[in-house]
Coordinates of C-alpha atoms in Angstrom, one line a residue:
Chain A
X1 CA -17.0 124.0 282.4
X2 CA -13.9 125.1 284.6
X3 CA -15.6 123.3 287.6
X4 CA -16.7 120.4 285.9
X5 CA -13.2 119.8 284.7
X6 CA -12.0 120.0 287.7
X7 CA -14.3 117.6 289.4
X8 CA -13.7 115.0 286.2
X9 CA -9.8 115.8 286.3
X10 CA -10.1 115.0 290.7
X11 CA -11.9 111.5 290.0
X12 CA -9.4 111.0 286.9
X13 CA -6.3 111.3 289.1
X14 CA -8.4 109.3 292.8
X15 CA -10.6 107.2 290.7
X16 CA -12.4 107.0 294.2
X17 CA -16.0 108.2 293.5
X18 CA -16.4 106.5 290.0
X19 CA -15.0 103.1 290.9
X20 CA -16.9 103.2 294.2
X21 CA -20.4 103.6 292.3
X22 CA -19.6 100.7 289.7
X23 CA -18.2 98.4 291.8
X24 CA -21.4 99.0 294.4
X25 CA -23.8 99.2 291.3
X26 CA -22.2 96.1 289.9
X27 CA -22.9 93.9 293.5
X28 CA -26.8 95.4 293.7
X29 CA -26.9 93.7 290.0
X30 CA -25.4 90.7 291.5
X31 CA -27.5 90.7 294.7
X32 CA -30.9 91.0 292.5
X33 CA -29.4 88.1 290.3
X34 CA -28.9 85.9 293.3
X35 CA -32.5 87.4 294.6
X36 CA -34.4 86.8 291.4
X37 CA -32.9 84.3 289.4
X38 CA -34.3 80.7 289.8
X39 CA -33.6 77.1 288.2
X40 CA -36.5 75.9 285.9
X41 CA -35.3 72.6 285.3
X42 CA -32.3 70.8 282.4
X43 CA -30.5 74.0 283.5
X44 CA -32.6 76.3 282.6
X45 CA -33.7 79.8 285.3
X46 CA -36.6 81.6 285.4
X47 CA -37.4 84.7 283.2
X48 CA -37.2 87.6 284.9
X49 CA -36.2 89.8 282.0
X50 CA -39.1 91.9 281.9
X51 CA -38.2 93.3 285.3
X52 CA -34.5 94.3 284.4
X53 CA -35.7 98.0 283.8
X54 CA -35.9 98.1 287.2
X55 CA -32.4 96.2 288.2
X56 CA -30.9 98.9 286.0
X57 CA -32.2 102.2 288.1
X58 CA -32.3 100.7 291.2
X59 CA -28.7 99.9 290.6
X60 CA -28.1 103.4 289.1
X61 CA -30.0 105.1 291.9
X62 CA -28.1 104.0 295.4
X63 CA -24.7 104.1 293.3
X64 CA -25.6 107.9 292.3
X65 CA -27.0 108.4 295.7
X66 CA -23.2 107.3 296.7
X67 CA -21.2 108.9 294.3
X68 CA -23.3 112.6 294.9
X69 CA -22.5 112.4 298.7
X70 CA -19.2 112.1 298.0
X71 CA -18.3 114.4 295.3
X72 CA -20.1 116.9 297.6
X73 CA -18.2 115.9 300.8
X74 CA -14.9 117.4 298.4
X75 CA -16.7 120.7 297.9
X76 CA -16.6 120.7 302.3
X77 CA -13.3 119.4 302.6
X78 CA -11.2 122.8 302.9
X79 CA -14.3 124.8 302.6
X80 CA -13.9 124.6 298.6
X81 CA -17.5 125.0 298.1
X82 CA -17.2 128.7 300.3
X83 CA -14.5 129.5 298.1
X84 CA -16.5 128.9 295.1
X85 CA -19.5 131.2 296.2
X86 CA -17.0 133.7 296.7
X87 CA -15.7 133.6 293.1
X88 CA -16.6 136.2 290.1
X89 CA -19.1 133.8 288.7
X90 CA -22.8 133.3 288.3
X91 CA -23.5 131.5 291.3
X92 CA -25.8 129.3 289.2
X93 CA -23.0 128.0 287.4
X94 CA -21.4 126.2 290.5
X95 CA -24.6 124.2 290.2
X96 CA -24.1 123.6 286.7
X97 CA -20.3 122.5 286.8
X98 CA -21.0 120.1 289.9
X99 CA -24.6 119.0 287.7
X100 CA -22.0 118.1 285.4
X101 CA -19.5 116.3 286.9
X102 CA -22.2 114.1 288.1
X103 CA -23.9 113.4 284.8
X104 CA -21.0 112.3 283.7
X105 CA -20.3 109.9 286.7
X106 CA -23.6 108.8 286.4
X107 CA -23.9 107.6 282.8
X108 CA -20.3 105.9 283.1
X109 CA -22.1 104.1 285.9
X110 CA -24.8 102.9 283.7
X111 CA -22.5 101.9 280.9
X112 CA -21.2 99.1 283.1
X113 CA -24.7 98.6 284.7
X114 CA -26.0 98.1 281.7
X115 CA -24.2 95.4 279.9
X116 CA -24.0 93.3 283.2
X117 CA -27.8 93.0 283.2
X118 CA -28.1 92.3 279.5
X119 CA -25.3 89.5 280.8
X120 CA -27.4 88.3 284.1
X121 CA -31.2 88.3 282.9
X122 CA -30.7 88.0 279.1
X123 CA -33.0 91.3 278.6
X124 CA -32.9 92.7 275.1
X125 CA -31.6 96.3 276.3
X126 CA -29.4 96.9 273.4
X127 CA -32.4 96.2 270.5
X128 CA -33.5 99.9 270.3
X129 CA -29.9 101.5 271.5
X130 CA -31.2 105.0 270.6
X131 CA -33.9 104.8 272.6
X132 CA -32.1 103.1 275.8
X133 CA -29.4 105.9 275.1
X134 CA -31.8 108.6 275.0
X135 CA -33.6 107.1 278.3
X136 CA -30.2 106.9 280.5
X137 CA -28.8 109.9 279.5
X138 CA -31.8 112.0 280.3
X139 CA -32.8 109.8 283.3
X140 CA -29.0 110.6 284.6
X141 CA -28.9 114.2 284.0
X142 CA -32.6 114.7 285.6
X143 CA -31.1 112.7 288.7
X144 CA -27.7 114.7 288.5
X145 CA -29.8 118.0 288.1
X146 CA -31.9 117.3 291.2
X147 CA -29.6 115.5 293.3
X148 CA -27.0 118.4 292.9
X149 CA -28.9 121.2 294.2
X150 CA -30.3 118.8 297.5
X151 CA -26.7 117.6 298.1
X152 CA -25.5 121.1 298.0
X153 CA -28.2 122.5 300.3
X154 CA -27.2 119.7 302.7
X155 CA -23.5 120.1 302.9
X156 CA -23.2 121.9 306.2
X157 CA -25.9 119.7 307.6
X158 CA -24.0 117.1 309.8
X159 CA -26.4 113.8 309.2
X160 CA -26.3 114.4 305.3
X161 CA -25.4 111.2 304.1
X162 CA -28.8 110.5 306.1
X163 CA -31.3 113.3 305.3
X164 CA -29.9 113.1 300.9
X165 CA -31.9 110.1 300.3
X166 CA -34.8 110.9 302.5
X167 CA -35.7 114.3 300.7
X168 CA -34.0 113.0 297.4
X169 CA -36.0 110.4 296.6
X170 CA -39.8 111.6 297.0
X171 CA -38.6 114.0 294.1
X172 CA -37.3 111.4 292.0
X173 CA -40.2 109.0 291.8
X174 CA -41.7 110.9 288.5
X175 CA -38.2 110.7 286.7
X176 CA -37.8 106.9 287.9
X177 CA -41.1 105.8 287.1
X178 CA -40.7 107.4 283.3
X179 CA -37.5 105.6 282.9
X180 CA -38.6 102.7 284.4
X181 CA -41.4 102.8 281.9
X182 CA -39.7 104.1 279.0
X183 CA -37.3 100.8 279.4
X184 CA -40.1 98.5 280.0
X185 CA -41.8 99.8 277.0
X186 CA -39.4 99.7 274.8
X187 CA -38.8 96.0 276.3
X188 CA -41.9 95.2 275.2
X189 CA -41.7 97.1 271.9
X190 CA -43.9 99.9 272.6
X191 CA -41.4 102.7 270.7
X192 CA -43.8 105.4 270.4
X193 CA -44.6 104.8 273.8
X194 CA -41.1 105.0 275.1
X195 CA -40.6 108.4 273.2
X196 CA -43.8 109.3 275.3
X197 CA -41.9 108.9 278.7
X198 CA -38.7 110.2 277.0
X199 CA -40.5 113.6 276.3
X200 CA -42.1 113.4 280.0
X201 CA -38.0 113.0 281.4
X202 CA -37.4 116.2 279.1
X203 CA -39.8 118.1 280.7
X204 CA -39.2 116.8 284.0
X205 CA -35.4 117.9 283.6
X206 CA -36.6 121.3 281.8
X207 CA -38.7 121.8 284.8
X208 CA -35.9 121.1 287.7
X209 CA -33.4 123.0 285.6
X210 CA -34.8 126.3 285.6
X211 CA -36.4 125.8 289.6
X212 CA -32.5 125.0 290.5
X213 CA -31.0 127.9 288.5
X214 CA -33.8 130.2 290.2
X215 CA -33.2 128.9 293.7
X216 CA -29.6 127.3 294.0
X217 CA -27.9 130.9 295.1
X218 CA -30.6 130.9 298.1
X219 CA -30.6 127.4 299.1
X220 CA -26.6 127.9 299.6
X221 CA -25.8 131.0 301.3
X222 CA -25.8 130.7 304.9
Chain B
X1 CA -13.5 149.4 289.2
X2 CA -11.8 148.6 292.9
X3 CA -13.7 148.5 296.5
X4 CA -11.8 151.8 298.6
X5 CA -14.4 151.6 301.5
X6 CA -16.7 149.6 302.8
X7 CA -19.8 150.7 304.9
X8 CA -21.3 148.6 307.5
X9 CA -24.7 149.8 309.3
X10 CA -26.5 148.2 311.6
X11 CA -25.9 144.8 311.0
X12 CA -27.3 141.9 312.9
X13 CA -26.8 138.4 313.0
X14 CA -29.2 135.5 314.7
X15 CA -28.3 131.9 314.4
X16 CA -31.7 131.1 315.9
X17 CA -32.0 131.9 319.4
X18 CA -28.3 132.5 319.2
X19 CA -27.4 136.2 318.3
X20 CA -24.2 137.0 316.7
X21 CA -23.7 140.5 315.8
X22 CA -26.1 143.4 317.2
X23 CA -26.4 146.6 315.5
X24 CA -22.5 146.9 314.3
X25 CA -21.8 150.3 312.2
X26 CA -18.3 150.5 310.8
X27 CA -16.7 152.1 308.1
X28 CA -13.5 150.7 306.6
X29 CA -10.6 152.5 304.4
X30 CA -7.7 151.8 302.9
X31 CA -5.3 150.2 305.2
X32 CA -5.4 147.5 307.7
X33 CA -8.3 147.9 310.3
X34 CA -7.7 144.8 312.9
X35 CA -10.7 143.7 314.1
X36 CA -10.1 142.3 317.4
X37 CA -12.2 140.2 320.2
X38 CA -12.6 137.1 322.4
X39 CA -13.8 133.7 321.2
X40 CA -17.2 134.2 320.2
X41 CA -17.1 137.7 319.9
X42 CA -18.9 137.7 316.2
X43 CA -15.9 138.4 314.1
X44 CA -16.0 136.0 311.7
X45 CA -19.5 136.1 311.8
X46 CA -18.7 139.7 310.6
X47 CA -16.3 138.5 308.4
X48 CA -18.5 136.1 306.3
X49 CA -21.9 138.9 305.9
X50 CA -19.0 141.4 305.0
X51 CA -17.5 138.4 302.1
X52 CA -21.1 138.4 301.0
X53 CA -21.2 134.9 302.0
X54 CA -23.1 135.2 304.6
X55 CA -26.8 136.7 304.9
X56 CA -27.5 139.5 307.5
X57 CA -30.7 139.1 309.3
X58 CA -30.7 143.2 309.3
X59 CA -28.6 146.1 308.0
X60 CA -26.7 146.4 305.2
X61 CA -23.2 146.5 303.9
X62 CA -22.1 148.9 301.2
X63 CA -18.8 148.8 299.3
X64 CA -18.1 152.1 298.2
X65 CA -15.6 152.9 294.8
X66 CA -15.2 156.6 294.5
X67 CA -17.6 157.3 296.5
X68 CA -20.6 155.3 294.7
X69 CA -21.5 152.6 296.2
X70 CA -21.4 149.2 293.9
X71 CA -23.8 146.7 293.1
X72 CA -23.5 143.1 294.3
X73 CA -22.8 140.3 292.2
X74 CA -19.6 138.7 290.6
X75 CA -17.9 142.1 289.4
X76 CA -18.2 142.9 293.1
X77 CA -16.8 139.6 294.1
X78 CA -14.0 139.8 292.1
X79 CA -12.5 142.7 293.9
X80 CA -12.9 140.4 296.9
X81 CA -9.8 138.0 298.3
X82 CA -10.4 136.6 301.5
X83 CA -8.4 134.3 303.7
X84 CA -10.1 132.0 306.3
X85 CA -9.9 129.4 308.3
X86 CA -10.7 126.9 305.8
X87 CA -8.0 127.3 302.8
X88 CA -10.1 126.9 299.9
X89 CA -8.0 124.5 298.4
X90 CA -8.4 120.5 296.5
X91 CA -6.4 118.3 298.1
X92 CA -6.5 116.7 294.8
X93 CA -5.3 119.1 292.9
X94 CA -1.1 120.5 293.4
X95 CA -0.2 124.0 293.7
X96 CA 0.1 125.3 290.5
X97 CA -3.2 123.1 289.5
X98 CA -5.2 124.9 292.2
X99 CA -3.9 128.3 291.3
X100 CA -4.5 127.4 288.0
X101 CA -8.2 126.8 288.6
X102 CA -8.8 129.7 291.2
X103 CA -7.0 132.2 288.5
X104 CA -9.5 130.4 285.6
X105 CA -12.4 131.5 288.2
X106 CA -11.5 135.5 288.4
X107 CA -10.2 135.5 284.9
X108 CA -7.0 136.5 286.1
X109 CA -4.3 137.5 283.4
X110 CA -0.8 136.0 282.6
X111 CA -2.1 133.3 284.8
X112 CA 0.8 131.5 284.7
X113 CA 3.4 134.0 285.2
X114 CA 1.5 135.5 288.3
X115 CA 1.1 132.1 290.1
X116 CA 4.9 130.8 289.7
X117 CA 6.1 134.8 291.5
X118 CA 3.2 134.2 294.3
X119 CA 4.5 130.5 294.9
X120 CA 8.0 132.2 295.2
X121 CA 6.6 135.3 297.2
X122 CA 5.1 132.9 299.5
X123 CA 8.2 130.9 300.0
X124 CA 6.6 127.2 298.7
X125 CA 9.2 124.8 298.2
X126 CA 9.3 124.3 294.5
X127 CA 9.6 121.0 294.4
X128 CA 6.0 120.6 296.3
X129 CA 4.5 122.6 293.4
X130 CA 3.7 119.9 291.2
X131 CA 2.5 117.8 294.1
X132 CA -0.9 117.4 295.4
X133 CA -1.9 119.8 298.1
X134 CA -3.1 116.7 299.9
X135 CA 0.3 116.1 301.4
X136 CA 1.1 119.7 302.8
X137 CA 1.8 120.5 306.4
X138 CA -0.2 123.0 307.9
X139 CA 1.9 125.7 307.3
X140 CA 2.3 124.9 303.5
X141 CA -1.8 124.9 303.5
X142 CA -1.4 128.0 304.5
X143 CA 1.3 129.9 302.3
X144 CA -0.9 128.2 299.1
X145 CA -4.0 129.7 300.4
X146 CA -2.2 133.1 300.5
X147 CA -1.3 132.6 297.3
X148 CA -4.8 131.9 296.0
X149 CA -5.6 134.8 298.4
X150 CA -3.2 137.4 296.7
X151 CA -4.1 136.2 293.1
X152 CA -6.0 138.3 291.6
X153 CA -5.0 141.2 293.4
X154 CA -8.1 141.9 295.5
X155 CA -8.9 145.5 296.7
X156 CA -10.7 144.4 299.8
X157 CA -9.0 141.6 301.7
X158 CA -10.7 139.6 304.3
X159 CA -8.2 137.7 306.8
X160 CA -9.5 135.3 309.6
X161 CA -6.7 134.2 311.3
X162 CA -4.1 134.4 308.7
X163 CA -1.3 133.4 310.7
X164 CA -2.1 130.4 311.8
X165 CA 0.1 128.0 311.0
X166 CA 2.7 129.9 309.2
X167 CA 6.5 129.6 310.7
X168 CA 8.6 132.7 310.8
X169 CA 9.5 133.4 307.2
X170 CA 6.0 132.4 306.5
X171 CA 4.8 135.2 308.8
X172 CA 7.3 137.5 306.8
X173 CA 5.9 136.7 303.5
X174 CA 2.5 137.5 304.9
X175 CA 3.5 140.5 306.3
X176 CA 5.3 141.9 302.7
X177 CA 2.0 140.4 301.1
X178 CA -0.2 142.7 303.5
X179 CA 2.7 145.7 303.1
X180 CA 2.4 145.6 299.1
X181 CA -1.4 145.4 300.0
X182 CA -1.8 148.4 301.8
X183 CA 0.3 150.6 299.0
X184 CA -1.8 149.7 296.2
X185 CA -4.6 151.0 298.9
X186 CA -6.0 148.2 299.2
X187 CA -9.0 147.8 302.3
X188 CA -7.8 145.2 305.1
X189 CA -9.7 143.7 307.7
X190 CA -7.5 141.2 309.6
X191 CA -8.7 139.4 312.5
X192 CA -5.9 138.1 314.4
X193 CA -4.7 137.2 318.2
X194 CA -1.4 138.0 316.7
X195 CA -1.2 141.1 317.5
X196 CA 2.9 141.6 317.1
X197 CA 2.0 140.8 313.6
X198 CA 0.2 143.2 312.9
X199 CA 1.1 145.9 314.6
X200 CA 3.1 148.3 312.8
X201 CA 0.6 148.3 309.6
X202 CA -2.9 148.6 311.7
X203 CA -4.3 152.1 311.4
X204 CA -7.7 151.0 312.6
X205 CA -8.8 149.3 315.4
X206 CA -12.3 148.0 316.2
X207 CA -13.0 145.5 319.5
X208 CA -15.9 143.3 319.3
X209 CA -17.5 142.1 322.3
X210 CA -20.5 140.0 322.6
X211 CA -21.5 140.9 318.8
X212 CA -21.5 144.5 319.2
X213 CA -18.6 147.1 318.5
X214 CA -17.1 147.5 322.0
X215 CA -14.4 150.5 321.1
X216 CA -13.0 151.7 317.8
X217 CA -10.2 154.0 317.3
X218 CA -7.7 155.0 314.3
X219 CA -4.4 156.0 314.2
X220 CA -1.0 156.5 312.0
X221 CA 0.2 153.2 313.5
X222 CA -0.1 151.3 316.7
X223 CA 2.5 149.2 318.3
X224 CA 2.2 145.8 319.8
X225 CA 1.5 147.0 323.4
X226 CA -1.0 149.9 322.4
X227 CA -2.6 147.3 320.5
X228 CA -2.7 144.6 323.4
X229 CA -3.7 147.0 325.9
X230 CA -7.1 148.2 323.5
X231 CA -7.6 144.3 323.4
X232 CA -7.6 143.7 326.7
X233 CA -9.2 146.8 327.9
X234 CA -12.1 146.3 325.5
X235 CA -12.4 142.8 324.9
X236 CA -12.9 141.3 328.2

């Protein structure tokens, strides 16, 4: 909690990381808006509703994709992340703090993300909110959990910006198809499918949890 | 439960094809052991595996309380202060902010009391207390991160370079910081090109040279040309 506090009380004060990822996760909305939407005729576009599930983690992906390089890239400035392996605590819960700090980022990305595709497309996001809540936030803390323990392995790796996306991404398909289809389901109406792929993203996030407690310590220690 | 000798035997280090450290066996004590060498030498290399930072590719180090040797882990950790190159502190966060969270960290007590005397002991400008570390000089870096260093009291000290940076009365309050160090019997390993610094409070000496232990010696004291000539005798 220390460490996650510190991370949230650092963006609080620079508001660099989490302004960064809305404002870029805001123009990929815009860019798919300009991509997908068409005139029909009397002023009237297209529907393209039924693909906003996936405006929404596209968006969320390359703007947490930016926001975990960077709030990694503090941990190396002034060899903080050294000085943290060194301290009296289970090094596990250095992954947990950052994992976090992250999550947090990360869902305060899609509360912006969100409401600006409801806006552009006209989807009908906010119709089951307990379902789209329960998708984002475990979508964003299976993506925090994964992409924490990668971006920490590859912080003294000199092309990381690079290689994070490249080896981040083949493990994130399962989590981004199940929210992909979770939202499209519920889209569509399909509640008790939805609370299918909710209960896969559970166990998907269960599953990298314990594999990044177990193997964090060794993936960081030179 | 405090570190009062630490074992080293036959430790190696390979970066790949690169090898850092061959075979080293040392034993440290209380007091300050200088461990001294050219560029390259594997100091810091020795340094980090002896932190527990950095993984040995063979041997083993053992820090020894009493005579027992202790397990690893964060009890062990917490007896540990070091002070590298890098300063370990959030440019984000001010002085007594990064204090704060370091002395959160090793659960240090009176927190607040203990960080406001080390600022002072240090010799930090009060007014740049409240101000983010971000906008230090070098030299301020520095005196913070021997602050965060000297926090919670560690009982084996690990200094790379701690002089780097630091003007005169910086150098002074890193020399009393070393001096009330070594009479809570504290174990020091200081590797330094400063020898002048150090000279009057080394009672070890070990030279690396091309990642093996080249010469090691102890003594009551050594001064600055006794410690200059084992440097360049050994080193080179």
């Amino acid at each position: 909690m220390t460490l996650a506090w510190k991370d949230v009380r650092v963006e609080f004060r620079s508001r660099e990381i989490v302004y960064t990822m809305c404002f870029f996760a805001a123009m990929v909305v815009l860019l798919f808006s300009f991509a997908f939407l068409r005139p029909s005729g009397e002023g009237q576009t297209n529907n393209v509703a039924d693909l906003s599930p996936g405006f929404v983690w596209v968006a969320v992906l390359f703007a947490g994709t930016l926001g975990l390089s960077r709030a990694f890239d503090r941990e190396r400035e002034s060899g903080t992340m050294r000085g943290l392996l060194l301290a009296p605590i289970p090094r596990a819960s250095i992954f947990l703090g950052k994992a976090l700090a992250i999550f947090i980022m990360i869902f305060l990305v899609q509360i912006v993300v969100v409401p600006l595709v409801v806006l552009f497309f006209d989807a009908p996001l906010l119709e089951y909110p307990l379902v789209l809540v329960c998708t984002l936030l475990l979508g964003s803390a299976g993506f925090a959990i994964v992409g924490s323990v990668f971006a920490a392995m590859l912080l003294k790796t000199g092309s990381r910006d690079v290689l994070l996306p490249v080896v981040l991404y083949p493990i994130l398909v399962p989590l981004f198809i199940a929210a992909i289809k979770s939202t499209t389901s519920m889209l569509e109406g399909g509640l008790a499918d939805s609370w299918f792929w909710i209960r896969f993203l559970g166990v998907y996030d269960t599953i990298f949890t314990v594999a990044a407690l177990w193997t964090f310590e060794s993936l960081v220690i030179e | 439960m405090t570190v009062d000798a630490v074992k080293v035997s036959g430790l190696s280090k390979r970066y790949g094809l690169h090898r850092a450290l061959a075979s080293v066996d040392m034993e440290m004590g209380p007091g300050v052991c200088a461990l001294l060498g050219a560029n390259g030498a594997g100091k810091s290399t020795l340094l980090g595996i002896v932190s527990s930072i950095v993984r040995p590719s063979a041997g083993k180090v053992e820090y020894l309380s009493q005579g027992k040797a202790l397990r690893g882990g964060p009890g062990l950790r917490k007896q540990i202060g070091v002070l590298a190159h890098e300063s370990f502190l959030y440019s984000g966060l001010s002085a007594l902010e990064n204090l704060y969270f370091w002395g959160r960290l090793y659960q240090v007590e009176d927190m607040q009391e203990r960080s406001v005397s080390l600022l002072k002991t240090v010799g930090l400008d009060e007014k740049a207390w409240t101000r983010e570390a971000g906008t230090y000089s070098r030299g301020m870096v520095q005196r913070l991160a021997l602050a965060r260093t000297m926090l919670h009291e560690p009982s084996l000290l690990l200094l790379d370079e701690p002089f780097t940076g630091l003007d005169r009365t910086g150098a002074q309050a890193l020399a009393q910081a070393l001096q009330e160090a070594v009479t809570r019997k504290a174990v020091i390993l200081v590797i330094t090109h400063d020898l002048e610094s150090i000279a009057d409070i080394t009672t070890h000496v070990a030279v690396l040279r091309r990642g093996a232990i080249a010469h090691e010696t102890r003594s009551a004291g050594y001064s600055f040309a006794e410690l200059k000539d084992l440097y360049h005798a050994h080193s080179e």
